[in-house]
mmCIF file of C-alpha atoms in Angstrom:
data_model
loop_
_atom_site.group_PDB
_atom_site.id
_atom_site.type_symbol
_atom_site.label_atom_id
_atom_site.label_comp_id
_atom_site.label_asym_id
_atom_site.label_seq_id
_atom_site.Cartn_x
_atom_site.Cartn_y
_atom_site.Cartn_z
ATOM 1 C CA MET A 188 -0.393 59.701 -16.899
ATOM 2 C CA LYS A 189 -3.289 62.061 -17.716
ATOM 3 C CA LYS A 190 -5.425 62.580 -14.614
ATOM 4 C CA ASN A 191 -8.343 64.218 -16.458
ATOM 5 C CA GLN A 192 -8.926 60.913 -18.274
ATOM 6 C CA PHE A 193 -10.247 59.408 -15.039
ATOM 7 C CA PHE A 194 -13.470 61.434 -15.256
ATOM 8 C CA ILE A 195 -13.910 60.528 -18.916
ATOM 9 C CA GLY A 196 -13.526 56.887 -17.912
ATOM 10 C CA ILE A 197 -16.256 57.256 -15.274
ATOM 11 C CA VAL A 198 -18.556 58.820 -17.893
ATOM 12 C CA VAL A 199 -17.870 55.902 -20.259
ATOM 13 C CA LEU A 200 -18.609 53.456 -17.429
ATOM 14 C CA ILE A 201 -21.927 55.193 -16.693
ATOM 15 C CA LEU A 202 -22.861 55.073 -20.395
ATOM 16 C CA VAL A 203 -22.057 51.349 -20.515
ATOM 17 C CA ILE A 204 -24.234 50.788 -17.419
ATOM 18 C CA ILE A 205 -27.088 52.640 -19.143
ATOM 19 C CA PHE A 206 -26.510 50.477 -22.228
ATOM 20 C CA ALA A 207 -26.596 47.343 -20.047
ATOM 21 C CA ASN A 208 -29.862 48.490 -18.500
ATOM 22 C CA THR A 209 -31.328 48.988 -21.984
ATOM 23 C CA LEU A 210 -30.233 45.505 -23.001
ATOM 24 C CA SER A 211 -31.633 44.035 -19.787
ATOM 25 C CA ALA A 212 -35.060 45.475 -20.541
ATOM 26 C CA ARG A 213 -34.978 43.471 -23.769
ATOM 27 C CA ASP A 214 -33.186 40.349 -22.529
ATOM 28 C CA THR A 215 -31.392 39.986 -19.186
ATOM 29 C CA LYS A 216 -28.952 37.539 -20.787
ATOM 30 C CA LEU A 217 -27.617 40.283 -23.059
ATOM 31 C CA ALA A 218 -26.812 42.511 -20.096
ATOM 32 C CA LEU A 219 -25.073 39.582 -18.386
ATOM 33 C CA PHE A 220 -22.880 38.983 -21.430
ATOM 34 C CA LEU A 221 -21.997 42.680 -21.601
ATOM 35 C CA VAL A 222 -20.973 42.757 -17.935
ATOM 36 C CA THR A 223 -18.808 39.628 -18.178
ATOM 37 C CA GLY A 224 -17.148 41.080 -21.277
ATOM 38 C CA LEU A 225 -16.556 44.325 -19.424
ATOM 39 C CA MET A 226 -14.863 42.431 -16.585
ATOM 40 C CA LEU A 227 -12.718 40.356 -18.926
ATOM 41 C CA GLY A 228 -11.598 43.439 -20.838
ATOM 42 C CA TYR A 229 -10.688 45.282 -17.647
ATOM 43 C CA VAL A 230 -8.752 42.332 -16.191
ATOM 44 C CA PHE A 231 -6.901 41.558 -19.431
ATOM 45 C CA SER A 232 -5.900 45.183 -19.896
ATOM 46 C CA ARG A 233 -4.876 45.905 -16.319
ATOM 47 C CA SER A 234 -2.797 42.747 -15.957
ATOM 48 C CA ARG A 235 -1.493 42.830 -19.569
ATOM 49 C CA TYR A 236 -2.901 39.315 -19.748
ATOM 50 C CA GLY A 237 -3.492 37.316 -22.907
ATOM 51 C CA PHE A 238 -2.890 34.133 -24.840
ATOM 52 C CA ALA A 239 -0.701 35.265 -27.750
ATOM 53 C CA GLY A 240 1.963 36.548 -25.370
ATOM 54 C CA SER A 241 2.329 33.078 -23.859
ATOM 55 C CA VAL A 242 4.170 32.085 -27.044
ATOM 56 C CA ARG A 243 5.407 35.397 -28.425
ATOM 57 C CA LYS A 244 6.772 36.759 -25.151
ATOM 58 C CA ILE A 245 8.680 33.639 -24.155
ATOM 59 C CA TYR A 246 10.109 33.279 -27.678
ATOM 60 C CA PHE A 247 11.437 36.818 -27.894
ATOM 61 C CA THR A 248 12.400 37.358 -24.233
ATOM 62 C CA GLY A 249 12.817 33.894 -22.730
ATOM 63 C CA ASN A 250 10.430 35.044 -19.974
ATOM 64 C CA GLY A 251 7.712 32.477 -19.256
ATOM 65 C CA THR A 252 5.915 34.380 -16.489
ATOM 66 C CA LEU A 253 2.788 34.879 -18.600
ATOM 67 C CA THR A 254 2.889 31.287 -19.833
ATOM 68 C CA LYS A 255 3.055 29.983 -16.253
ATOM 69 C CA ALA A 256 0.165 32.242 -15.252
ATOM 70 C CA LEU A 257 -1.942 30.726 -18.032
ATOM 71 C CA LEU A 258 -1.070 27.256 -16.737
ATOM 72 C CA LEU A 259 -2.285 28.347 -13.293
ATOM 73 C CA MET A 260 -5.524 29.587 -14.855
ATOM 74 C CA PHE A 261 -6.021 26.276 -16.644
ATOM 75 C CA ALA A 262 -5.392 24.341 -13.423
ATOM 76 C CA LEU A 263 -7.836 26.392 -11.349
ATOM 77 C CA SER A 264 -10.461 26.273 -14.100
ATOM 78 C CA ILE A 265 -10.144 22.508 -14.514
ATOM 79 C CA ILE A 266 -10.720 21.920 -10.794
ATOM 80 C CA ALA A 267 -13.703 24.293 -10.688
ATOM 81 C CA THR A 268 -15.237 22.927 -13.883
ATOM 82 C CA ALA A 269 -14.948 19.342 -12.634
ATOM 83 C CA GLY A 270 -17.192 20.241 -9.701
ATOM 84 C CA ILE A 271 -19.706 21.967 -11.969
ATOM 85 C CA HIS A 272 -19.804 19.068 -14.440
ATOM 86 C CA PHE A 273 -20.010 16.404 -11.734
ATOM 87 C CA GLY A 274 -22.756 18.277 -9.894
ATOM 88 C CA ALA A 275 -24.763 18.608 -13.099
ATOM 89 C CA VAL A 276 -24.385 14.890 -13.864
ATOM 90 C CA GLN A 277 -25.664 14.018 -10.386
ATOM 91 C CA LYS A 278 -28.811 15.958 -11.252
ATOM 92 C CA GLY A 279 -29.306 14.036 -14.495
ATOM 93 C CA ALA A 280 -27.534 16.292 -16.990
ATOM 94 C CA VAL A 281 -25.753 14.811 -19.996
ATOM 95 C CA ALA A 282 -22.951 16.061 -22.237
ATOM 96 C CA ALA A 283 -24.095 18.218 -25.150
ATOM 97 C CA PHE A 284 -22.865 15.747 -27.769
ATOM 98 C CA ARG A 285 -25.167 13.078 -26.266
ATOM 99 C CA ALA A 286 -28.140 15.292 -25.473
ATOM 100 C CA GLY A 287 -31.490 14.725 -27.066
ATOM 101 C CA GLU A 288 -34.591 16.865 -27.060
ATOM 102 C CA GLY A 289 -35.566 17.779 -23.515
ATOM 103 C CA ASP A 290 -32.274 16.687 -21.935
ATOM 104 C CA VAL A 291 -30.485 18.946 -19.462
ATOM 105 C CA VAL A 292 -26.973 19.671 -20.736
ATOM 106 C CA ILE A 293 -23.779 19.803 -18.652
ATOM 107 C CA PRO A 294 -22.654 23.464 -18.579
ATOM 108 C CA GLY A 295 -19.811 24.071 -21.017
ATOM 109 C CA SER A 296 -19.941 20.599 -22.593
ATOM 110 C CA GLY A 297 -20.925 22.181 -25.894
ATOM 111 C CA PHE A 298 -17.226 23.010 -26.241
ATOM 112 C CA VAL A 299 -16.280 19.327 -26.242
ATOM 113 C CA GLN A 300 -15.543 18.632 -29.893
ATOM 114 C CA PRO A 301 -13.601 16.119 -31.992
ATOM 115 C CA ALA A 302 -9.822 16.168 -31.830
ATOM 116 C CA SER A 303 -8.768 15.833 -35.453
ATOM 117 C CA LEU A 304 -6.154 16.742 -38.024
ATOM 118 C CA ALA A 305 -8.259 19.815 -38.740
ATOM 119 C CA THR A 306 -7.795 20.880 -35.111
ATOM 120 C CA ILE A 307 -4.032 20.653 -35.616
ATOM 121 C CA ILE A 308 -4.006 22.420 -38.991
ATOM 122 C CA GLY A 309 -6.396 25.148 -37.839
ATOM 123 C CA GLY A 310 -4.446 25.635 -34.623
ATOM 124 C CA ILE A 311 -1.160 26.052 -36.512
ATOM 125 C CA ILE A 312 -2.744 28.546 -38.916
ATOM 126 C CA PHE A 313 -4.234 30.451 -35.979
ATOM 127 C CA GLY A 314 -0.905 30.425 -34.105
ATOM 128 C CA ILE A 315 0.958 31.946 -37.048
ATOM 129 C CA GLY A 316 -1.780 34.541 -37.432
ATOM 130 C CA MET A 317 -1.706 35.663 -33.808
ATOM 131 C CA ILE A 318 2.024 36.420 -34.084
ATOM 132 C CA PHE A 319 1.611 38.435 -37.277
ATOM 133 C CA GLY A 320 -1.469 40.185 -35.893
ATOM 134 C CA GLY A 321 0.259 40.917 -32.599
ATOM 135 C CA CYS A 322 -2.528 39.427 -30.483
ATOM 136 C CA CYS A 323 -5.092 36.638 -30.262
ATOM 137 C CA ALA A 324 -8.882 36.745 -30.640
ATOM 138 C CA SER A 325 -9.513 38.121 -27.150
ATOM 139 C CA GLY A 326 -6.353 40.244 -27.089
ATOM 140 C CA THR A 327 -7.390 41.980 -30.294
ATOM 141 C CA LEU A 328 -10.506 43.231 -28.518
ATOM 142 C CA THR A 329 -8.643 44.648 -25.530
ATOM 143 C CA ASP A 330 -5.970 46.188 -27.764
ATOM 144 C CA ALA A 331 -8.716 47.894 -29.753
ATOM 145 C CA GLY A 332 -10.181 49.256 -26.526
ATOM 146 C CA GLU A 333 -6.778 50.587 -25.518
ATOM 147 C CA GLY A 334 -6.561 52.689 -28.685
ATOM 148 C CA GLU A 335 -4.260 50.466 -30.755
ATOM 149 C CA GLY A 336 -4.984 51.196 -34.419
ATOM 150 C CA ARG A 337 -3.349 47.903 -35.315
ATOM 151 C CA ALA A 338 -6.113 45.989 -33.571
ATOM 152 C CA TRP A 339 -8.857 47.510 -35.718
ATOM 153 C CA ILE A 340 -7.023 46.372 -38.852
ATOM 154 C CA VAL A 341 -6.781 42.875 -37.377
ATOM 155 C CA ILE A 342 -10.505 42.915 -36.480
ATOM 156 C CA LEU A 343 -11.440 43.768 -40.086
ATOM 157 C CA PHE A 344 -9.329 41.016 -41.594
ATOM 158 C CA PHE A 345 -10.198 38.533 -38.837
ATOM 159 C CA GLY A 346 -13.779 38.940 -40.053
ATOM 160 C CA ILE A 347 -12.705 38.350 -43.660
ATOM 161 C CA GLY A 348 -10.786 35.243 -42.615
ATOM 162 C CA GLY A 349 -13.854 34.053 -40.710
ATOM 163 C CA ILE A 350 -16.034 34.502 -43.802
ATOM 164 C CA LEU A 351 -13.563 32.558 -45.945
ATOM 165 C CA GLY A 352 -13.322 29.865 -43.279
ATOM 166 C CA THR A 353 -17.098 29.570 -42.997
ATOM 167 C CA MET A 354 -17.402 29.184 -46.766
ATOM 168 C CA ALA A 355 -14.790 26.400 -46.621
ATOM 169 C CA GLU A 356 -16.382 24.576 -43.666
ATOM 170 C CA PRO A 357 -18.407 22.119 -45.809
ATOM 171 C CA TRP A 358 -15.210 21.024 -47.578
ATOM 172 C CA TRP A 359 -13.311 20.628 -44.316
ATOM 173 C CA GLY A 360 -16.256 18.750 -42.812
ATOM 174 C CA GLU A 361 -16.136 16.145 -45.564
ATOM 175 C CA SER A 362 -12.349 15.946 -45.723
ATOM 176 C CA VAL A 363 -10.128 13.317 -44.158
ATOM 177 C CA PHE A 364 -8.743 16.073 -41.921
ATOM 178 C CA LYS A 365 -12.031 16.289 -40.009
ATOM 179 C CA LYS A 366 -12.987 12.648 -40.284
ATOM 180 C CA ALA A 367 -9.597 11.399 -39.062
ATOM 181 C CA GLY A 368 -10.317 12.309 -35.482
ATOM 182 C CA THR A 369 -12.193 11.322 -32.378
ATOM 183 C CA LEU A 370 -14.367 13.060 -29.818
ATOM 184 C CA VAL A 371 -13.026 12.414 -26.320
ATOM 185 C CA TYR A 372 -14.595 13.762 -23.129
ATOM 186 C CA LEU A 373 -11.900 12.922 -20.580
ATOM 187 C CA PRO A 374 -14.263 11.998 -17.702
ATOM 188 C CA ASP A 375 -15.620 9.227 -19.961
ATOM 189 C CA VAL A 376 -12.136 7.715 -19.952
ATOM 190 C CA PHE A 377 -10.785 8.531 -16.484
ATOM 191 C CA GLY A 378 -13.800 9.576 -14.402
ATOM 192 C CA TYR A 379 -13.936 13.122 -13.017
ATOM 193 C CA ILE A 380 -11.150 12.740 -10.460
ATOM 194 C CA GLY A 381 -8.974 10.938 -12.993
ATOM 195 C CA ALA A 382 -9.685 13.587 -15.648
ATOM 196 C CA VAL A 383 -8.576 16.322 -13.248
ATOM 197 C CA LEU A 384 -5.389 14.454 -12.309
ATOM 198 C CA PHE A 385 -4.613 13.640 -15.945
ATOM 199 C CA SER A 386 -5.097 17.280 -16.960
ATOM 200 C CA LEU A 387 -3.000 18.580 -14.070
ATOM 201 C CA LEU A 388 -0.187 16.155 -14.963
ATOM 202 C CA LEU A 389 -0.183 17.480 -18.531
ATOM 203 C CA LEU A 390 -0.038 21.040 -17.194
ATOM 204 C CA LEU A 391 2.854 20.044 -14.935
ATOM 205 C CA LEU A 392 4.692 18.666 -17.951
ATOM 206 C CA VAL A 393 4.211 21.950 -19.817
ATOM 207 C CA TYR A 394 5.368 23.864 -16.710
ATOM 208 C CA ILE A 395 8.578 21.819 -16.553
ATOM 209 C CA ILE A 396 9.256 22.514 -20.241
ATOM 210 C CA VAL A 397 8.719 26.244 -19.696
ATOM 211 C CA ARG A 398 11.028 26.331 -16.657
ATOM 212 C CA LYS A 399 13.756 24.453 -18.528
ATOM 213 C CA TYR A 400 13.480 26.839 -21.454
ATOM 214 C CA GLU A 401 13.675 29.853 -19.128
ATOM 215 C CA ASN A 402 16.825 28.419 -17.539
ATOM 216 C CA LYS A 403 18.339 27.821 -20.970
ATOM 217 C CA ARG A 404 17.700 31.444 -21.998
ATOM 218 C CA GLN A 405 19.145 32.724 -18.725
ATOM 219 C CA MET A 406 22.307 30.683 -19.304
ATOM 220 C CA GLU A 407 22.550 32.098 -22.846
ATOM 221 C CA GLY A 408 22.094 35.650 -21.568
ATOM 222 C CA THR A 409 18.989 36.253 -23.737
ATOM 223 C CA TYR A 410 16.478 36.280 -20.870
ATOM 224 C CA ILE A 411 14.690 39.634 -20.448
ATOM 225 C CA GLU A 412 12.714 40.489 -17.323
ATOM 226 C CA GLU A 413 9.102 41.639 -17.567
ATOM 227 C CA ILE A 414 9.045 45.443 -17.622
ATOM 228 C CA TYR A 415 6.116 47.456 -16.255
ATOM 229 C CA GLU A 416 5.340 50.890 -17.614
ATOM 230 C CA GLU A 417 6.685 53.490 -15.206
ATOM 231 C CA TYR A 418 3.314 54.994 -14.285
ATOM 232 C CA GLN A 419 1.893 51.549 -13.448
ATOM 233 C CA LYS A 420 4.586 50.583 -10.959
ATOM 234 C CA PRO A 421 3.704 50.572 -7.214
ATOM 235 C CA LEU A 422 4.333 53.858 -5.443
ATOM 236 C CA PRO A 423 6.881 53.967 -2.620
ATOM 237 C CA LYS A 424 5.335 53.382 0.829
ATOM 238 C CA THR A 425 4.871 56.481 2.954
ATOM 239 C CA ALA A 426 5.113 56.744 6.732
ATOM 240 C CA ASP A 427 2.006 58.926 7.030
ATOM 241 C CA TYR A 428 -0.328 56.980 4.749
ATOM 242 C CA LYS A 429 -3.873 58.318 4.414
ATOM 243 C CA PHE A 430 -6.764 56.505 2.771
ATOM 244 C CA PHE A 431 -7.885 59.541 0.767
ATOM 245 C CA SER A 432 -4.598 60.114 -1.021
ATOM 246 C CA LYS A 433 -2.845 59.714 -4.338
ATOM 247 C CA GLU A 434 -1.370 56.432 -3.018
ATOM 248 C CA THR A 435 -4.858 54.971 -2.565
ATOM 249 C CA PHE A 436 -5.981 56.231 -5.963
ATOM 250 C CA HIS A 437 -2.918 54.715 -7.586
ATOM 251 C CA LYS A 438 -3.463 51.381 -5.823
ATOM 252 C CA PHE A 439 -7.136 51.151 -6.777
ATOM 253 C CA PHE A 440 -7.063 52.469 -10.326
ATOM 254 C CA VAL A 441 -3.559 52.617 -11.787
ATOM 255 C CA GLU A 442 -1.150 50.025 -10.387
ATOM 256 C CA ARG A 443 -0.671 47.119 -12.738
ATOM 257 C CA TRP A 444 -1.896 43.701 -11.669
ATOM 258 C CA SER A 445 0.410 40.713 -12.004
ATOM 259 C CA PHE A 446 -0.133 37.927 -14.517
ATOM 260 C CA LYS A 447 -1.103 35.646 -11.612
ATOM 261 C CA THR A 448 -3.779 38.105 -10.534
ATOM 262 C CA GLY A 449 -5.036 38.127 -14.114
ATOM 263 C CA ALA A 450 -5.093 34.321 -14.090
ATOM 264 C CA VAL A 451 -7.117 34.071 -10.877
ATOM 265 C CA LEU A 452 -9.610 36.784 -11.849
ATOM 266 C CA THR A 453 -10.082 35.324 -15.337
ATOM 267 C CA THR A 454 -10.792 31.943 -13.748
ATOM 268 C CA LEU A 455 -13.450 33.489 -11.495
ATOM 269 C CA ILE A 456 -15.123 35.184 -14.471
ATOM 270 C CA PHE A 457 -14.917 31.952 -16.477
ATOM 271 C CA VAL A 458 -16.647 30.000 -13.705
ATOM 272 C CA PHE A 459 -19.242 32.763 -13.377
ATOM 273 C CA ILE A 460 -19.967 32.534 -17.122
ATOM 274 C CA LEU A 461 -20.281 28.754 -16.889
ATOM 275 C CA ASN A 462 -22.683 28.921 -13.935
ATOM 276 C CA THR A 463 -24.878 31.747 -15.214
ATOM 277 C CA THR A 464 -25.145 30.909 -18.921
ATOM 278 C CA GLY A 465 -24.724 27.137 -19.024
ATOM 279 C CA SER A 466 -22.172 27.698 -21.767
ATOM 280 C CA SER A 467 -18.465 28.478 -21.859
ATOM 281 C CA TRP A 468 -16.354 31.336 -23.222
ATOM 282 C CA GLY A 469 -15.630 31.779 -26.905
ATOM 283 C CA ALA A 470 -14.575 34.915 -28.785
ATOM 284 C CA SER A 471 -13.967 34.219 -32.485
ATOM 285 C CA GLY A 472 -17.534 33.714 -33.768
ATOM 286 C CA PRO A 473 -18.604 37.391 -33.747
ATOM 287 C CA TYR A 474 -15.721 38.440 -35.992
ATOM 288 C CA THR A 475 -17.373 36.637 -38.901
ATOM 289 C CA LEU A 476 -20.696 38.307 -38.109
ATOM 290 C CA TRP A 477 -19.056 41.724 -37.953
ATOM 291 C CA GLY A 478 -17.442 41.079 -41.338
ATOM 292 C CA VAL A 479 -20.771 40.042 -42.876
ATOM 293 C CA TRP A 480 -22.452 43.110 -41.365
ATOM 294 C CA LEU A 481 -19.794 45.457 -42.775
ATOM 295 C CA PHE A 482 -19.917 44.023 -46.282
ATOM 296 C CA GLN A 483 -23.704 44.085 -46.288
ATOM 297 C CA LYS A 484 -23.530 47.783 -45.402
ATOM 298 C CA LEU A 485 -21.231 48.210 -48.412
ATOM 299 C CA GLY A 486 -23.878 46.609 -50.624
ATOM 300 C CA ILE A 487 -22.357 43.145 -50.852
ATOM 301 C CA SER A 488 -24.764 40.247 -50.371
ATOM 302 C CA PHE A 489 -23.881 36.682 -49.429
ATOM 303 C CA THR A 490 -25.589 33.764 -51.178
ATOM 304 C CA ASN A 491 -23.196 31.000 -50.160
ATOM 305 C CA PRO A 492 -25.259 28.395 -48.243
ATOM 306 C CA ALA A 493 -22.571 28.004 -45.577
ATOM 307 C CA LEU A 494 -22.913 31.694 -44.689
ATOM 308 C CA GLN A 495 -26.696 31.782 -44.333
ATOM 309 C CA GLY A 496 -26.557 31.185 -40.577
ATOM 310 C CA SER A 497 -24.239 34.180 -40.205
ATOM 311 C CA VAL A 498 -26.441 36.310 -42.460
ATOM 312 C CA GLU A 499 -29.516 35.424 -40.390
ATOM 313 C CA ALA A 500 -27.711 36.299 -37.153
ATOM 314 C CA VAL A 501 -26.667 39.671 -38.595
ATOM 315 C CA ASN A 502 -30.153 40.383 -39.911
ATOM 316 C CA ASN A 503 -31.514 39.583 -36.462
ATOM 317 C CA GLY A 504 -29.321 42.379 -35.112
ATOM 318 C CA LEU A 505 -25.797 42.240 -33.726
ATOM 319 C CA MET A 506 -27.109 43.853 -30.547
ATOM 320 C CA ASN A 507 -29.229 40.721 -30.067
ATOM 321 C CA HIS A 508 -26.254 38.388 -30.397
ATOM 322 C CA PRO A 509 -24.936 37.572 -26.879
ATOM 323 C CA VAL A 510 -21.347 36.726 -27.802
ATOM 324 C CA SER A 511 -21.040 39.880 -29.921
ATOM 325 C CA ILE A 512 -22.242 41.846 -26.910
ATOM 326 C CA ARG A 513 -19.595 40.188 -24.715
ATOM 327 C CA ASN A 514 -16.860 41.026 -27.229
ATOM 328 C CA ILE A 515 -18.044 44.636 -27.317
ATOM 329 C CA GLY A 516 -17.950 44.578 -23.516
ATOM 330 C CA MET A 517 -14.304 43.495 -23.628
ATOM 331 C CA ILE A 518 -13.442 46.488 -25.812
ATOM 332 C CA PHE A 519 -15.143 48.882 -23.403
ATOM 333 C CA GLY A 520 -13.622 47.150 -20.364
ATOM 334 C CA ALA A 521 -10.134 47.825 -21.701
ATOM 335 C CA THR A 522 -11.041 51.422 -22.573
ATOM 336 C CA ILE A 523 -12.391 52.088 -19.082
ATOM 337 C CA PHE A 524 -9.221 50.796 -17.448
ATOM 338 C CA MET A 525 -6.944 52.842 -19.680
ATOM 339 C CA LEU A 526 -9.003 55.976 -19.068
ATOM 340 C CA THR A 527 -9.395 55.595 -15.302
ATOM 341 C CA SER A 528 -5.666 54.900 -14.998
ATOM 342 C CA GLY A 529 -4.850 57.934 -17.131
ATOM 343 C CA GLY A 530 -2.937 55.927 -19.731
ATOM 344 C CA PHE A 531 -5.271 55.955 -22.746
ATOM 345 C CA LYS A 532 -3.796 57.040 -26.061
ATOM 346 C CA PHE A 533 -4.377 56.305 -29.710
ATOM 347 C CA ASN A 534 -1.499 54.557 -31.433
ATOM 348 C CA PHE A 535 -1.317 54.583 -35.217
ATOM 349 C CA LYS A 536 2.459 54.322 -35.448
ATOM 350 C CA PHE A 537 2.925 51.632 -38.058
ATOM 351 C CA LYS A 538 4.141 51.385 -41.634
ATOM 352 C CA ALA A 539 2.507 50.052 -44.790
ATOM 353 C CA LYS A 540 4.466 46.802 -44.412
ATOM 354 C CA ASP A 541 3.072 46.453 -40.894
ATOM 355 C CA VAL A 542 -0.490 46.849 -42.172
ATOM 356 C CA LEU A 543 0.098 44.009 -44.625
ATOM 357 C CA PHE A 544 1.176 41.659 -41.837
ATOM 358 C CA TYR A 545 -1.672 42.740 -39.547
ATOM 359 C CA ALA A 546 -4.050 41.914 -42.396
ATOM 360 C CA ILE A 547 -2.417 38.533 -43.012
ATOM 361 C CA GLY A 548 -2.501 37.823 -39.280
ATOM 362 C CA GLY A 549 -6.200 38.639 -39.063
ATOM 363 C CA ILE A 550 -7.097 36.481 -42.050
ATOM 364 C CA LEU A 551 -5.062 33.536 -40.736
ATOM 365 C CA MET A 552 -6.662 33.781 -37.285
ATOM 366 C CA GLY A 553 -10.175 34.035 -38.706
ATOM 367 C CA TYR A 554 -9.677 31.135 -41.089
ATOM 368 C CA GLY A 555 -7.727 29.010 -38.603
ATOM 369 C CA ALA A 556 -10.412 29.428 -35.939
ATOM 370 C CA LYS A 557 -13.047 28.100 -38.352
ATOM 371 C CA VAL A 558 -10.923 25.101 -39.324
ATOM 372 C CA ALA A 559 -10.013 24.258 -35.719
ATOM 373 C CA GLY A 560 -13.488 24.886 -34.328
ATOM 374 C CA GLY A 561 -12.554 27.876 -32.199
ATOM 375 C CA CYS A 562 -9.828 30.246 -31.063
ATOM 376 C CA ASN A 563 -7.635 30.624 -27.989
ATOM 377 C CA ALA A 564 -10.735 31.229 -25.843
ATOM 378 C CA GLY A 565 -13.123 28.636 -27.272
ATOM 379 C CA ALA A 566 -10.946 25.857 -28.703
ATOM 380 C CA LEU A 567 -8.068 26.189 -26.227
ATOM 381 C CA TYR A 568 -9.229 27.496 -22.851
ATOM 382 C CA SER A 569 -12.834 26.290 -22.932
ATOM 383 C CA GLY A 570 -11.737 23.053 -24.585
ATOM 384 C CA ILE A 571 -9.170 22.148 -21.924
ATOM 385 C CA ALA A 572 -11.265 23.437 -19.006
ATOM 386 C CA ASN A 573 -14.277 21.404 -20.156
ATOM 387 C CA PHE A 574 -12.197 18.216 -20.536
ATOM 388 C CA SER A 575 -12.145 18.013 -24.321
ATOM 389 C CA LEU A 576 -9.093 16.258 -25.741
ATOM 390 C CA SER A 577 -9.337 18.691 -28.653
ATOM 391 C CA GLY A 578 -8.212 21.504 -26.353
ATOM 392 C CA TRP A 579 -4.838 19.803 -25.873
ATOM 393 C CA PHE A 580 -4.540 19.255 -29.633
ATOM 394 C CA PHE A 581 -5.168 22.960 -30.151
ATOM 395 C CA LEU A 582 -2.622 23.907 -27.451
ATOM 396 C CA ILE A 583 0.126 21.935 -29.190
ATOM 397 C CA ALA A 584 -0.849 23.208 -32.637
ATOM 398 C CA MET A 585 -1.186 26.857 -31.576
ATOM 399 C CA THR A 586 2.233 26.687 -29.909
ATOM 400 C CA ILE A 587 3.814 25.204 -33.038
ATOM 401 C CA GLY A 588 2.121 27.870 -35.143
ATOM 402 C CA GLY A 589 3.259 30.554 -32.712
ATOM 403 C CA ILE A 590 6.872 29.392 -32.951
ATOM 404 C CA ILE A 591 6.707 29.252 -36.757
ATOM 405 C CA GLY A 592 5.115 32.707 -36.817
ATOM 406 C CA SER A 593 7.724 34.105 -34.423
ATOM 407 C CA ARG A 594 10.595 32.767 -36.533
ATOM 408 C CA LEU A 595 9.084 34.207 -39.701
ATOM 409 C CA TYR A 596 8.443 37.497 -37.928
ATOM 410 C CA ALA A 597 12.046 37.633 -36.686
ATOM 411 C CA ARG A 598 13.312 37.113 -40.248
ATOM 412 C CA ILE A 599 11.090 39.857 -41.621
ATOM 413 C CA PHE A 600 11.685 42.222 -38.699
ATOM 414 C CA PRO A 601 15.302 41.557 -37.574
ATOM 415 C CA ASP A 602 15.025 44.071 -34.720
ATOM 416 C CA ALA A 603 12.565 41.703 -33.016
ATOM 417 C CA ARG A 604 15.150 38.915 -32.681
ATOM 418 C CA PRO A 605 16.296 37.955 -29.183
ATOM 419 C CA VAL A 606 19.511 39.709 -28.201
ATOM 420 C CA LYS A 607 21.990 38.897 -25.489
ATOM 421 C CA VAL A 608 21.743 41.054 -22.414
ATOM 422 C CA ALA A 609 24.342 41.714 -19.773
ATOM 423 C CA LYS A 610 24.231 39.135 -17.003
ATOM 424 C CA LYS A 611 23.701 40.419 -13.492
ATOM 425 C CA GLN A 612 26.740 40.264 -11.257
ATOM 426 C CA ALA A 613 26.496 37.797 -8.403
#
């Protein structure tokens, strides 16, 4: 732990606040998106929270603690969102897919989309990509903020995959894969109480599967406990505790938060986003814009009709694009935590073969997100939390893709395979 990093972290925080103030003078919404991104990045980094680990971690260690925390987050978000949706309907709001000109839209209902074969295919592609890339769409941002060189490679190729996926969207839109599907907003089928109960029952089913798998791995002796970095573990309690002490500093700035804490705090931020913006949380869209921006800077122009919306958004300025601002906020949120905790360091320890797989992972995630209509944040979390059947399709597909990716990864990198560990004596 490097204590001098704390002051650098405070300086970075002050600079981000100044940046937020500048954005607010132009558009208060931009500052709001930056702040929510900052919070998400800090929470994800401090609790080591993320979506890719829910598949990767349990596959390689048998430990489903992160997976169960995500299920808790889904459950809390579903209950909170039901109240928001129901309250909006009582005031005359309608779902986005039914809204006409002048209609008030239910917050977050824009993430209700058709559940189709494309959702499944895109989710599988995305799931494989997140294993090869070592993180998901949101996790890539926090990893980049933590100094992981790998993440910047993934970001570059995620953008390329997004460009390729955008160019292919017209074909997918006309294909049987998109047309063989249906748009289902669960409250239309079960009512709001029924939709909540139905969703919670599905989560319970997933929880049971996770617990059974954990038990199986424990019986096999391939279960590995979650390990905290030494400097992030709680300090021993002292008899003469003082508020102004290293113990207090460690508790407030360094000590790692649990996955459950990450789940609860992410839920609170998610609900805050829903209430303040009228929309939900997505993270994959800006990657395509960043890719277009980079290639334009290199002198490459895009004439493909499917990309014109992205080109216009880039030409309008990335600093005027709210979701890009939120993603940038996530990067800075992770950086601020790592600095204030004294654990920031750049990591470029990877081989040429690793770079190839990071690139493949990024491309697969970018392309898969376009095919499926979103990533782990938009298609999965916001889909399920906003009662879209497509979210459950994506969950199944992403998990399948994650398992396929993990098996391929274990073949290519044998050292990553689960190994038997000594069982604890009774």
